[in-house]
Amino acid sequence: MLKLDAHPTGRHFLQIPGPSPVPDRILRAMSLPTIDHRGPEFGVLGGKVISGIREIFQTRHPVVIYPASGTGAWEAALVNTLSPGDHVLMFETGHFASLWAKMAARLGLSTEFLSWQGTDEVLPNAPGWRRGVQADQIAQRLREDREHRIKAVCVVHNETSTGVTSDIAAVRRAIDDAKHPALLMVDSISGLASAEFRHDEWGVDVTVSGSQKGLMLPPGISFNALSPRALEASKTAKLPRAFWAWDEIVEMNATGYWPYTPNTNLLYGLSEALDMIQAEGLPKVFARHQRWAAGVRAAVNAWGLPIQCADPAVYSPVLTGVILPEGVDADAVRKLIYERFDLSLGTGLGKLKGRMFRIGHLGDSNDLTLLATVAGCEMGLKLAGIKLQGSGIQAAMDHFSQHPAPALTA
């Protein structure tokens, strides 16, 4: 007799900081029949998403859409603008900033990695992984670079491994104050459509992002938002590029098409996501994520556990990192919560492995989703024998009831 595997009842709680929960209406849109990517119907779809995604980045300039992960868009940003041996200034804010620096080195670039100068009693081995980009350090380093050897400054907007959202406008001011010509490249893979981001206004030259975070899509689409300076730099850049090359894509995008086979059904999903975000309005989207984040942080504070981000000025609206007591295996706690309550939480990455877990509050979520998430965490922490100071679920309920979401208009 065929044996069937048992499956938990109800919906799985996917509360990692990406991939985020995908709304049913986006899943339905992706189920439409695949069409001819050279036909007239596709040109309409392509034109819509190419135009619509610019509004999300808040730019008037081209946004290149790749059938790839965010890692691919990292590479595209570098190879389209730089040449072998070029010097790149980067800032260590966490695991993903470190991975981008590692990629740059593998591509033959000369990388320089700045980090926060200070000590931290909670995480002495990774003090910079609790804070944002220090724009003053970047300004000082650029002022020292009188020969302008540094060709680009690369920073992460929302560091998914730590729950820190850096001040990108301050980085732009630092570059300008130093009167330095370096390009500004920003990873906003987890920040886009969840945290305030203004590509044009903040003077970003290349913004890197992906589909599986604030855009509420499955993984598989990534983006490069471009400035005129970035496009000009691409004309003389010497790093090898073919699939990632902007010129042919930008040219064909003008008519709604791509120079290769695009991921048609994910573009259906992107079209639907753009409709949803535009109907709500970006300011309300950002406010919603800030409200959710504050509710989750209220819970963590009530537990008496440290929040990964040590600077309230740069708390992320996308996720909250929770540091567990010394000697407690955070991955074992995550495993317990998953097995008992069918709730997935983000693991600690890199230097933080085993010390913390991450609660995502983005995508297809609402107040009750996050209250259930906090409840699952609280029960799991207690089952793991961790002594809590108070009730996080009560603190979160109090926050959401005292700070109601704006009513939806008819």
mmCIF file of C-alpha atoms in Angstrom:
data_model
loop_
_atom_site.group_PDB
_atom_site.id
_atom_site.type_symbol
_atom_site.label_atom_id
_atom_site.label_comp_id
_atom_site.label_asym_id
_atom_site.label_seq_id
_atom_site.Cartn_x
_atom_site.Cartn_y
_atom_site.Cartn_z
ATOM 1 C CA MET A 1 0.000 0.000 0.000
ATOM 2 C CA LEU A 2 1.311 3.428 -0.948
ATOM 3 C CA LYS A 3 2.492 5.356 2.101
ATOM 4 C CA LEU A 4 1.738 9.067 2.127
ATOM 5 C CA ASP A 5 3.868 11.507 4.108
ATOM 6 C CA ALA A 6 1.974 13.406 6.767
ATOM 7 C CA HIS A 7 1.751 17.163 6.301
ATOM 8 C CA PRO A 8 0.866 19.789 8.929
ATOM 9 C CA THR A 9 -2.580 21.310 8.636
ATOM 10 C CA GLY A 10 -2.937 25.027 7.938
ATOM 11 C CA ARG A 11 -0.500 27.254 6.097
ATOM 12 C CA HIS A 12 3.214 27.227 6.768
ATOM 13 C CA PHE A 13 4.481 30.443 8.365
ATOM 14 C CA LEU A 14 7.332 31.688 6.187
ATOM 15 C CA GLN A 15 8.736 34.517 8.304
ATOM 16 C CA ILE A 16 12.274 34.634 6.994
ATOM 17 C CA PRO A 17 13.478 37.953 5.538
ATOM 18 C CA GLY A 18 13.107 36.648 2.002
ATOM 19 C CA PRO A 19 11.862 34.883 0.057
ATOM 20 C CA SER A 20 8.793 36.509 1.524
ATOM 21 C CA PRO A 21 5.261 35.061 1.494
ATOM 22 C CA VAL A 22 3.769 35.395 -2.004
ATOM 23 C CA PRO A 23 0.165 36.703 -2.244
ATOM 24 C CA ASP A 24 -2.327 34.344 -3.846
ATOM 25 C CA ARG A 25 -3.201 36.854 -6.550
ATOM 26 C CA ILE A 26 0.451 36.932 -7.656
ATOM 27 C CA LEU A 27 0.559 33.113 -7.723
ATOM 28 C CA ARG A 28 -2.602 33.116 -9.840
ATOM 29 C CA ALA A 29 -1.103 35.669 -12.227
ATOM 30 C CA MET A 30 1.984 33.465 -12.655
ATOM 31 C CA SER A 31 -0.242 30.526 -13.616
ATOM 32 C CA LEU A 32 -1.346 32.205 -16.874
ATOM 33 C CA PRO A 33 -0.294 30.417 -20.067
ATOM 34 C CA THR A 34 3.210 31.227 -21.275
ATOM 35 C CA ILE A 35 3.141 33.396 -24.381
ATOM 36 C CA ASP A 36 5.468 34.118 -27.298
ATOM 37 C CA HIS A 37 8.188 36.397 -25.961
ATOM 38 C CA ARG A 38 8.542 37.925 -29.440
ATOM 39 C CA GLY A 39 4.815 38.468 -29.996
ATOM 40 C CA PRO A 40 2.755 41.646 -29.594
ATOM 41 C CA GLU A 41 1.068 40.521 -26.349
ATOM 42 C CA PHE A 42 4.433 40.160 -24.653
ATOM 43 C CA GLY A 43 5.502 43.633 -25.794
ATOM 44 C CA VAL A 44 2.587 45.082 -23.831
ATOM 45 C CA LEU A 45 3.548 43.090 -20.713
ATOM 46 C CA GLY A 46 7.221 44.022 -21.072
ATOM 47 C CA GLY A 47 6.451 47.692 -21.529
ATOM 48 C CA LYS A 48 4.263 47.720 -18.432
ATOM 49 C CA VAL A 49 6.789 46.128 -16.061
ATOM 50 C CA ILE A 50 9.732 48.132 -17.450
ATOM 51 C CA SER A 51 7.824 51.361 -16.843
ATOM 52 C CA GLY A 52 6.302 50.299 -13.534
ATOM 53 C CA ILE A 53 9.513 49.145 -11.887
ATOM 54 C CA ARG A 54 11.019 52.607 -12.408
ATOM 55 C CA GLU A 55 8.345 54.003 -10.105
ATOM 56 C CA ILE A 56 9.359 51.541 -7.384
ATOM 57 C CA PHE A 57 13.019 52.603 -7.636
ATOM 58 C CA GLN A 58 11.834 56.223 -7.920
ATOM 59 C CA THR A 59 13.893 56.864 -11.027
ATOM 60 C CA ARG A 60 13.379 58.336 -14.478
ATOM 61 C CA HIS A 61 16.258 56.315 -15.876
ATOM 62 C CA PRO A 62 16.526 52.728 -17.159
ATOM 63 C CA VAL A 63 16.040 49.721 -14.890
ATOM 64 C CA VAL A 64 17.476 46.514 -16.315
ATOM 65 C CA ILE A 65 15.531 43.346 -15.452
ATOM 66 C CA TYR A 66 17.435 40.026 -15.389
ATOM 67 C CA PRO A 67 16.157 36.430 -15.114
ATOM 68 C CA ALA A 68 18.558 35.877 -12.202
ATOM 69 C CA SER A 69 19.033 36.094 -8.463
ATOM 70 C CA GLY A 70 20.310 39.180 -6.700
ATOM 71 C CA THR A 71 23.812 37.732 -6.869
ATOM 72 C CA GLY A 72 23.653 38.028 -10.637
ATOM 73 C CA ALA A 73 22.649 41.681 -10.366
ATOM 74 C CA TRP A 74 25.636 42.259 -8.033
ATOM 75 C CA GLU A 75 27.910 40.957 -10.768
ATOM 76 C CA ALA A 76 26.128 42.963 -13.455
ATOM 77 C CA ALA A 77 26.631 46.196 -11.517
ATOM 78 C CA LEU A 78 30.373 45.590 -11.253
ATOM 79 C CA VAL A 79 31.187 44.243 -14.713
ATOM 80 C CA ASN A 80 29.239 46.932 -16.563
ATOM 81 C CA THR A 81 31.034 49.843 -14.902
ATOM 82 C CA LEU A 82 34.563 48.740 -13.938
ATOM 83 C CA SER A 83 37.805 47.453 -15.430
ATOM 84 C CA PRO A 84 40.295 44.836 -14.184
ATOM 85 C CA GLY A 85 42.311 46.130 -11.238
ATOM 86 C CA ASP A 86 39.974 49.046 -10.468
ATOM 87 C CA HIS A 87 39.892 49.954 -6.776
ATOM 88 C CA VAL A 88 36.515 49.599 -5.047
ATOM 89 C CA LEU A 89 35.664 50.913 -1.578
ATOM 90 C CA MET A 90 33.133 48.811 0.335
ATOM 91 C CA PHE A 91 31.725 48.895 3.862
ATOM 92 C CA GLU A 92 31.271 45.881 6.130
ATOM 93 C CA THR A 93 27.788 45.915 7.632
ATOM 94 C CA GLY A 94 27.129 42.177 7.585
ATOM 95 C CA HIS A 95 27.189 38.943 5.637
ATOM 96 C CA PHE A 96 25.898 40.274 2.334
ATOM 97 C CA ALA A 97 28.272 43.217 2.249
ATOM 98 C CA SER A 98 31.038 40.659 2.795
ATOM 99 C CA LEU A 99 29.805 38.440 -0.037
ATOM 100 C CA TRP A 100 29.659 41.370 -2.463
ATOM 101 C CA ALA A 101 33.239 42.255 -1.558
ATOM 102 C CA LYS A 102 34.281 38.637 -2.115
ATOM 103 C CA MET A 103 32.656 38.674 -5.553
ATOM 104 C CA ALA A 104 34.433 41.910 -6.491
ATOM 105 C CA ALA A 105 37.787 40.363 -5.584
ATOM 106 C CA ARG A 106 37.026 37.235 -7.643
ATOM 107 C CA LEU A 107 36.253 39.443 -10.646
ATOM 108 C CA GLY A 108 39.757 40.912 -10.485
ATOM 109 C CA LEU A 109 38.942 44.160 -8.721
ATOM 110 C CA SER A 110 41.022 45.632 -5.914
ATOM 111 C CA THR A 111 38.755 45.796 -2.877
ATOM 112 C CA GLU A 112 39.091 47.856 0.283
ATOM 113 C CA PHE A 113 36.739 46.971 3.132
ATOM 114 C CA LEU A 114 35.981 49.624 5.750
ATOM 115 C CA SER A 115 34.261 48.656 9.000
ATOM 116 C CA TRP A 116 32.843 50.317 12.085
ATOM 117 C CA GLN A 117 35.565 51.283 14.535
ATOM 118 C CA GLY A 118 34.385 50.377 18.013
ATOM 119 C CA THR A 119 33.703 47.583 20.463
ATOM 120 C CA ASP A 120 30.533 45.746 21.328
ATOM 121 C CA GLU A 121 29.962 43.767 24.524
ATOM 122 C CA VAL A 122 27.151 41.669 23.062
ATOM 123 C CA LEU A 123 28.982 40.646 19.874
ATOM 124 C CA PRO A 124 32.696 41.312 20.420
ATOM 125 C CA ASN A 125 33.628 39.299 17.310
ATOM 126 C CA ALA A 126 31.350 41.307 14.996
ATOM 127 C CA PRO A 127 30.776 44.826 16.357
ATOM 128 C CA GLY A 128 30.182 46.328 12.909
ATOM 129 C CA TRP A 129 27.404 43.842 12.260
ATOM 130 C CA ARG A 130 25.111 45.768 14.608
ATOM 131 C CA ARG A 131 25.412 49.170 12.926
ATOM 132 C CA GLY A 132 24.994 50.909 9.605
ATOM 133 C CA VAL A 133 27.409 52.381 7.096
ATOM 134 C CA GLN A 134 29.538 55.144 8.634
ATOM 135 C CA ALA A 135 29.445 57.884 6.005
ATOM 136 C CA ASP A 136 32.150 59.919 7.751
ATOM 137 C CA GLN A 137 34.649 57.070 7.332
ATOM 138 C CA ILE A 138 33.863 56.933 3.623
ATOM 139 C CA ALA A 139 34.293 60.701 3.310
ATOM 140 C CA GLN A 140 37.663 60.598 5.074
ATOM 141 C CA ARG A 141 38.939 57.770 2.898
ATOM 142 C CA LEU A 142 37.825 59.526 -0.283
ATOM 143 C CA ARG A 143 39.536 62.763 0.775
ATOM 144 C CA GLU A 144 42.758 60.790 1.178
ATOM 145 C CA ASP A 145 42.390 59.408 -2.358
ATOM 146 C CA ARG A 146 43.755 62.494 -4.122
ATOM 147 C CA GLU A 147 44.615 60.530 -7.274
ATOM 148 C CA HIS A 148 41.042 59.220 -7.511
ATOM 149 C CA ARG A 149 42.114 55.588 -7.656
ATOM 150 C CA ILE A 150 38.821 54.571 -6.054
ATOM 151 C CA LYS A 151 36.349 54.056 -8.883
ATOM 152 C CA ALA A 152 33.274 52.999 -6.924
ATOM 153 C CA VAL A 153 31.791 52.975 -3.434
ATOM 154 C CA CYS A 154 29.614 49.912 -2.788
ATOM 155 C CA VAL A 155 27.276 49.741 0.225
ATOM 156 C CA VAL A 156 24.276 47.713 1.342
ATOM 157 C CA HIS A 157 21.055 49.611 1.968
ATOM 158 C CA ASN A 158 19.172 47.038 4.069
ATOM 159 C CA GLU A 159 21.563 44.394 5.419
ATOM 160 C CA THR A 160 19.443 41.249 5.481
ATOM 161 C CA SER A 161 21.792 39.411 7.823
ATOM 162 C CA THR A 162 21.569 41.973 10.617
ATOM 163 C CA GLY A 163 18.389 44.065 10.382
ATOM 164 C CA VAL A 164 20.176 47.373 9.781
ATOM 165 C CA THR A 165 19.082 49.962 7.189
ATOM 166 C CA SER A 166 21.899 52.372 6.326
ATOM 167 C CA ASP A 167 21.522 56.043 5.400
ATOM 168 C CA ILE A 168 22.256 56.070 1.666
ATOM 169 C CA ALA A 169 21.644 59.793 1.264
ATOM 170 C CA ALA A 170 24.428 60.377 3.820
ATOM 171 C CA VAL A 171 26.804 58.244 1.773
ATOM 172 C CA ARG A 172 26.009 60.329 -1.309
ATOM 173 C CA ARG A 173 26.709 63.517 0.646
ATOM 174 C CA ALA A 174 30.014 62.045 1.837
ATOM 175 C CA ILE A 175 31.102 61.393 -1.739
ATOM 176 C CA ASP A 176 30.034 64.842 -2.856
ATOM 177 C CA ASP A 177 31.651 66.582 0.117
ATOM 178 C CA ALA A 178 34.920 64.848 -0.700
ATOM 179 C CA LYS A 179 34.522 66.086 -4.318
ATOM 180 C CA HIS A 180 35.259 62.554 -5.489
ATOM 181 C CA PRO A 181 34.116 61.103 -8.837
ATOM 182 C CA ALA A 182 33.560 57.525 -7.574
ATOM 183 C CA LEU A 183 30.340 55.825 -8.606
ATOM 184 C CA LEU A 184 27.874 54.972 -5.834
ATOM 185 C CA MET A 185 26.523 51.417 -6.034
ATOM 186 C CA VAL A 186 23.882 50.229 -3.581
ATOM 187 C CA ASP A 187 22.494 46.790 -2.781
ATOM 188 C CA SER A 188 18.803 47.268 -1.972
ATOM 189 C CA ILE A 189 17.857 43.643 -2.558
ATOM 190 C CA SER A 190 15.853 43.399 0.649
ATOM 191 C CA GLY A 191 15.075 47.101 0.988
ATOM 192 C CA LEU A 192 13.248 47.792 -2.265
ATOM 193 C CA ALA A 193 9.463 48.207 -1.848
ATOM 194 C CA SER A 194 9.766 47.748 1.940
ATOM 195 C CA ALA A 195 12.092 50.536 3.094
ATOM 196 C CA GLU A 196 12.267 54.088 1.747
ATOM 197 C CA PHE A 197 14.571 54.190 -1.271
ATOM 198 C CA ARG A 198 15.076 57.026 -3.779
ATOM 199 C CA HIS A 199 17.465 56.109 -6.566
ATOM 200 C CA ASP A 200 17.481 59.487 -8.329
ATOM 201 C CA GLU A 201 17.099 61.812 -5.350
ATOM 202 C CA TRP A 202 19.877 60.074 -3.405
ATOM 203 C CA GLY A 203 22.241 60.170 -6.364
ATOM 204 C CA VAL A 204 22.749 56.422 -6.658
ATOM 205 C CA ASP A 205 24.514 55.291 -9.829
ATOM 206 C CA VAL A 206 23.599 51.594 -9.743
ATOM 207 C CA THR A 207 20.989 50.055 -7.459
ATOM 208 C CA VAL A 208 20.883 46.268 -7.216
ATOM 209 C CA SER A 209 17.681 44.504 -6.173
ATOM 210 C CA GLY A 210 15.691 41.291 -6.431
ATOM 211 C CA SER A 211 12.149 39.997 -6.671
ATOM 212 C CA GLN A 212 11.782 37.840 -3.563
ATOM 213 C CA LYS A 213 11.601 40.475 -0.825
ATOM 214 C CA GLY A 214 9.390 43.573 -0.834
ATOM 215 C CA LEU A 215 8.089 42.858 -4.316
ATOM 216 C CA MET A 216 6.481 39.675 -2.879
ATOM 217 C CA LEU A 217 7.547 37.431 -5.769
ATOM 218 C CA PRO A 218 9.377 34.114 -5.832
ATOM 219 C CA PRO A 219 13.140 34.312 -6.467
ATOM 220 C CA GLY A 220 14.244 34.606 -10.075
ATOM 221 C CA ILE A 221 14.177 38.271 -11.099
ATOM 222 C CA SER A 222 16.881 40.815 -10.317
ATOM 223 C CA PHE A 223 17.421 44.444 -11.254
ATOM 224 C CA ASN A 224 20.004 47.110 -11.972
ATOM 225 C CA ALA A 225 18.636 50.661 -11.748
ATOM 226 C CA LEU A 226 21.011 52.945 -13.650
ATOM 227 C CA SER A 227 22.073 56.573 -13.647
ATOM 228 C CA PRO A 228 23.373 58.455 -16.687
ATOM 229 C CA ARG A 229 26.866 58.357 -15.103
ATOM 230 C CA ALA A 230 26.666 54.585 -14.812
ATOM 231 C CA LEU A 231 25.616 54.248 -18.441
ATOM 232 C CA GLU A 232 28.507 56.485 -19.468
ATOM 233 C CA ALA A 233 30.958 54.417 -17.404
ATOM 234 C CA SER A 234 29.719 51.246 -19.123
ATOM 235 C CA LYS A 235 31.025 52.547 -22.444
ATOM 236 C CA THR A 236 34.653 52.324 -21.278
ATOM 237 C CA ALA A 237 34.478 49.503 -18.687
ATOM 238 C CA LYS A 238 36.740 46.576 -19.574
ATOM 239 C CA LEU A 239 35.566 43.728 -17.354
ATOM 240 C CA PRO A 240 34.188 40.889 -19.539
ATOM 241 C CA ARG A 241 30.418 40.826 -19.895
ATOM 242 C CA ALA A 242 27.974 39.277 -22.331
ATOM 243 C CA PHE A 243 24.751 38.090 -20.709
ATOM 244 C CA TRP A 244 24.954 40.915 -18.146
ATOM 245 C CA ALA A 245 25.697 43.693 -20.680
ATOM 246 C CA TRP A 246 23.338 46.639 -20.299
ATOM 247 C CA ASP A 247 23.520 48.074 -23.809
ATOM 248 C CA GLU A 248 21.554 45.437 -25.722
ATOM 249 C CA ILE A 249 18.990 45.049 -22.937
ATOM 250 C CA VAL A 250 18.325 48.777 -22.613
ATOM 251 C CA GLU A 251 18.018 49.070 -26.393
ATOM 252 C CA MET A 252 15.459 46.258 -26.727
ATOM 253 C CA ASN A 253 13.598 47.267 -23.560
ATOM 254 C CA ALA A 254 12.588 50.451 -25.378
ATOM 255 C CA THR A 255 9.996 48.347 -27.229
ATOM 256 C CA GLY A 256 9.153 46.005 -24.342
ATOM 257 C CA TYR A 257 11.404 43.103 -25.314
ATOM 258 C CA TRP A 258 14.656 41.424 -24.260
ATOM 259 C CA PRO A 259 17.639 40.202 -26.308
ATOM 260 C CA TYR A 260 17.188 36.711 -24.809
ATOM 261 C CA THR A 261 14.318 34.608 -23.461
ATOM 262 C CA PRO A 262 12.930 36.337 -20.347
ATOM 263 C CA ASN A 263 11.153 34.586 -17.473
ATOM 264 C CA THR A 264 7.665 35.277 -18.817
ATOM 265 C CA ASN A 265 5.571 33.912 -15.980
ATOM 266 C CA LEU A 266 7.587 35.704 -13.312
ATOM 267 C CA LEU A 267 6.986 38.887 -15.291
ATOM 268 C CA TYR A 268 3.240 38.178 -15.024
ATOM 269 C CA GLY A 269 3.795 38.057 -11.271
ATOM 270 C CA LEU A 270 5.835 41.273 -11.346
ATOM 271 C CA SER A 271 3.036 43.011 -13.234
ATOM 272 C CA GLU A 272 0.565 41.987 -10.546
ATOM 273 C CA ALA A 273 2.940 43.024 -7.741
ATOM 274 C CA LEU A 274 3.348 46.454 -9.317
ATOM 275 C CA ASP A 275 -0.441 46.837 -9.485
ATOM 276 C CA MET A 276 -0.743 45.967 -5.789
ATOM 277 C CA ILE A 277 2.015 48.322 -4.651
ATOM 278 C CA GLN A 278 0.841 51.190 -6.823
ATOM 279 C CA ALA A 279 -2.759 50.786 -5.600
ATOM 280 C CA GLU A 280 -1.612 51.048 -1.973
ATOM 281 C CA GLY A 281 0.960 53.753 -2.688
ATOM 282 C CA LEU A 282 4.647 53.609 -1.774
ATOM 283 C CA PRO A 283 4.359 55.923 1.280
ATOM 284 C CA LYS A 284 1.724 53.624 2.801
ATOM 285 C CA VAL A 285 3.799 50.549 1.946
ATOM 286 C CA PHE A 286 6.796 52.012 3.782
ATOM 287 C CA ALA A 287 4.665 53.070 6.762
ATOM 288 C CA ARG A 288 3.120 49.598 6.976
ATOM 289 C CA HIS A 289 6.527 47.941 7.201
ATOM 290 C CA GLN A 290 7.704 50.438 9.828
ATOM 291 C CA ARG A 291 4.600 49.702 11.911
ATOM 292 C CA TRP A 292 5.091 45.943 11.689
ATOM 293 C CA ALA A 293 8.756 46.284 12.620
ATOM 294 C CA ALA A 294 7.948 48.385 15.683
ATOM 295 C CA GLY A 295 5.474 45.754 16.874
ATOM 296 C CA VAL A 296 7.998 42.944 16.543
ATOM 297 C CA ARG A 297 10.698 45.003 18.287
ATOM 298 C CA ALA A 298 8.267 45.652 21.143
ATOM 299 C CA ALA A 299 8.014 41.886 21.552
ATOM 300 C CA VAL A 300 11.793 41.367 21.550
ATOM 301 C CA ASN A 301 12.248 44.170 24.087
ATOM 302 C CA ALA A 302 9.597 42.577 26.313
ATOM 303 C CA TRP A 303 11.475 39.273 26.176
ATOM 304 C CA GLY A 304 14.570 41.108 27.410
ATOM 305 C CA LEU A 305 16.698 39.881 24.503
ATOM 306 C CA PRO A 306 19.070 42.140 22.510
ATOM 307 C CA ILE A 307 17.974 43.334 19.078
ATOM 308 C CA GLN A 308 20.692 42.693 16.516
ATOM 309 C CA CYS A 309 20.700 46.314 15.362
ATOM 310 C CA ALA A 310 22.246 48.357 18.181
ATOM 311 C CA ASP A 311 21.317 51.773 16.740
ATOM 312 C CA PRO A 312 17.583 52.645 16.844
ATOM 313 C CA ALA A 313 18.153 55.269 14.144
ATOM 314 C CA VAL A 314 18.798 52.520 11.577
ATOM 315 C CA TYR A 315 16.341 49.815 12.673
ATOM 316 C CA SER A 316 15.204 47.869 9.619
ATOM 317 C CA PRO A 317 11.507 47.829 8.685
ATOM 318 C CA VAL A 318 12.127 44.546 6.843
ATOM 319 C CA LEU A 319 13.401 42.224 9.572
ATOM 320 C CA THR A 320 14.418 42.081 13.208
ATOM 321 C CA GLY A 321 17.438 40.107 14.388
ATOM 322 C CA VAL A 322 17.167 38.529 17.843
ATOM 323 C CA ILE A 323 20.380 37.710 19.745
ATOM 324 C CA LEU A 324 20.103 34.753 22.112
ATOM 325 C CA PRO A 325 22.005 34.347 25.384
ATOM 326 C CA GLU A 326 25.620 33.211 25.250
ATOM 327 C CA GLY A 327 25.804 29.429 25.076
ATOM 328 C CA VAL A 328 22.353 28.970 23.496
ATOM 329 C CA ASP A 329 22.396 27.490 19.976
ATOM 330 C CA ALA A 330 20.053 29.754 18.004
ATOM 331 C CA ASP A 331 19.818 27.211 15.180
ATOM 332 C CA ALA A 332 18.614 24.556 17.616
ATOM 333 C CA VAL A 333 15.930 26.981 18.814
ATOM 334 C CA ARG A 334 14.926 27.709 15.214
ATOM 335 C CA LYS A 335 14.681 23.963 14.536
ATOM 336 C CA LEU A 336 12.481 23.490 17.595
ATOM 337 C CA ILE A 337 10.159 26.307 16.512
ATOM 338 C CA TYR A 338 9.950 24.899 12.979
ATOM 339 C CA GLU A 339 9.166 21.368 14.110
ATOM 340 C CA ARG A 340 6.636 22.332 16.770
ATOM 341 C CA PHE A 341 4.866 25.254 15.110
ATOM 342 C CA ASP A 342 5.584 24.998 11.343
ATOM 343 C CA LEU A 343 7.238 28.432 11.491
ATOM 344 C CA SER A 344 10.392 29.248 9.499
ATOM 345 C CA LEU A 345 12.737 31.922 10.860
ATOM 346 C CA GLY A 346 15.943 33.262 9.311
ATOM 347 C CA THR A 347 19.218 31.741 10.462
ATOM 348 C CA GLY A 348 22.252 33.651 11.671
ATOM 349 C CA LEU A 349 24.720 34.069 8.803
ATOM 350 C CA GLY A 350 28.506 34.300 8.740
ATOM 351 C CA LYS A 351 29.890 35.653 12.002
ATOM 352 C CA LEU A 352 26.420 35.452 13.535
ATOM 353 C CA LYS A 353 25.770 31.744 12.922
ATOM 354 C CA GLY A 354 24.331 30.118 16.016
ATOM 355 C CA ARG A 355 24.014 33.411 17.935
ATOM 356 C CA MET A 356 20.776 34.833 16.568
ATOM 357 C CA PHE A 357 17.699 34.299 14.441
ATOM 358 C CA ARG A 358 15.862 36.717 12.156
ATOM 359 C CA ILE A 359 12.139 37.496 12.033
ATOM 360 C CA GLY A 360 10.955 38.742 8.656
ATOM 361 C CA HIS A 361 8.041 41.193 8.593
ATOM 362 C CA LEU A 362 7.477 41.774 4.899
ATOM 363 C CA GLY A 363 5.591 40.366 1.941
ATOM 364 C CA ASP A 364 2.101 38.907 2.242
ATOM 365 C CA SER A 365 1.753 39.521 5.985
ATOM 366 C CA ASN A 366 -0.618 41.328 8.342
ATOM 367 C CA ASP A 367 -1.000 42.012 12.056
ATOM 368 C CA LEU A 368 -2.314 38.537 12.839
ATOM 369 C CA THR A 369 0.443 36.888 10.818
ATOM 370 C CA LEU A 370 3.042 38.692 12.911
ATOM 371 C CA LEU A 371 1.243 38.065 16.187
ATOM 372 C CA ALA A 372 1.236 34.352 15.384
ATOM 373 C CA THR A 373 4.926 34.583 14.503
ATOM 374 C CA VAL A 374 5.742 36.271 17.809
ATOM 375 C CA ALA A 375 3.669 33.638 19.641
ATOM 376 C CA GLY A 376 5.544 30.820 17.909
ATOM 377 C CA CYS A 377 8.868 32.399 18.818
ATOM 378 C CA GLU A 378 7.826 32.963 22.421
ATOM 379 C CA MET A 379 6.629 29.392 22.882
ATOM 380 C CA GLY A 380 9.781 28.049 21.269
ATOM 381 C CA LEU A 381 12.063 30.203 23.419
ATOM 382 C CA LYS A 382 10.311 28.967 26.561
ATOM 383 C CA LEU A 383 10.488 25.337 25.421
ATOM 384 C CA ALA A 384 14.215 25.838 24.845
ATOM 385 C CA GLY A 385 14.582 26.873 28.475
ATOM 386 C CA ILE A 386 15.354 30.535 27.816
ATOM 387 C CA LYS A 387 14.184 32.772 30.644
ATOM 388 C CA LEU A 388 12.170 35.712 29.312
ATOM 389 C CA GLN A 389 11.505 38.921 31.200
ATOM 390 C CA GLY A 390 7.957 39.371 29.946
ATOM 391 C CA SER A 391 5.375 38.527 27.319
ATOM 392 C CA GLY A 392 6.369 39.526 23.814
ATOM 393 C CA ILE A 393 3.002 38.539 22.417
ATOM 394 C CA GLN A 394 1.237 40.899 24.840
ATOM 395 C CA ALA A 395 3.648 43.721 23.933
ATOM 396 C CA ALA A 396 3.049 43.162 20.224
ATOM 397 C CA MET A 397 -0.724 43.053 20.702
ATOM 398 C CA ASP A 398 -0.593 46.268 22.685
ATOM 399 C CA HIS A 399 1.460 47.969 19.987
ATOM 400 C CA PHE A 400 -0.793 46.939 17.104
ATOM 401 C CA SER A 401 -3.990 47.798 18.994
ATOM 402 C CA GLN A 402 -2.647 51.191 20.080
ATOM 403 C CA HIS A 403 -1.267 51.965 16.605
ATOM 404 C CA PRO A 404 -3.977 50.750 14.224
ATOM 405 C CA ALA A 405 -3.295 50.421 10.533
ATOM 406 C CA PRO A 406 -4.913 53.068 8.302
ATOM 407 C CA ALA A 407 -8.313 52.004 7.024
ATOM 408 C CA LEU A 408 -8.374 50.755 3.452
ATOM 409 C CA THR A 409 -10.365 52.975 1.094
ATOM 410 C CA ALA A 410 -13.185 51.421 -0.914
#
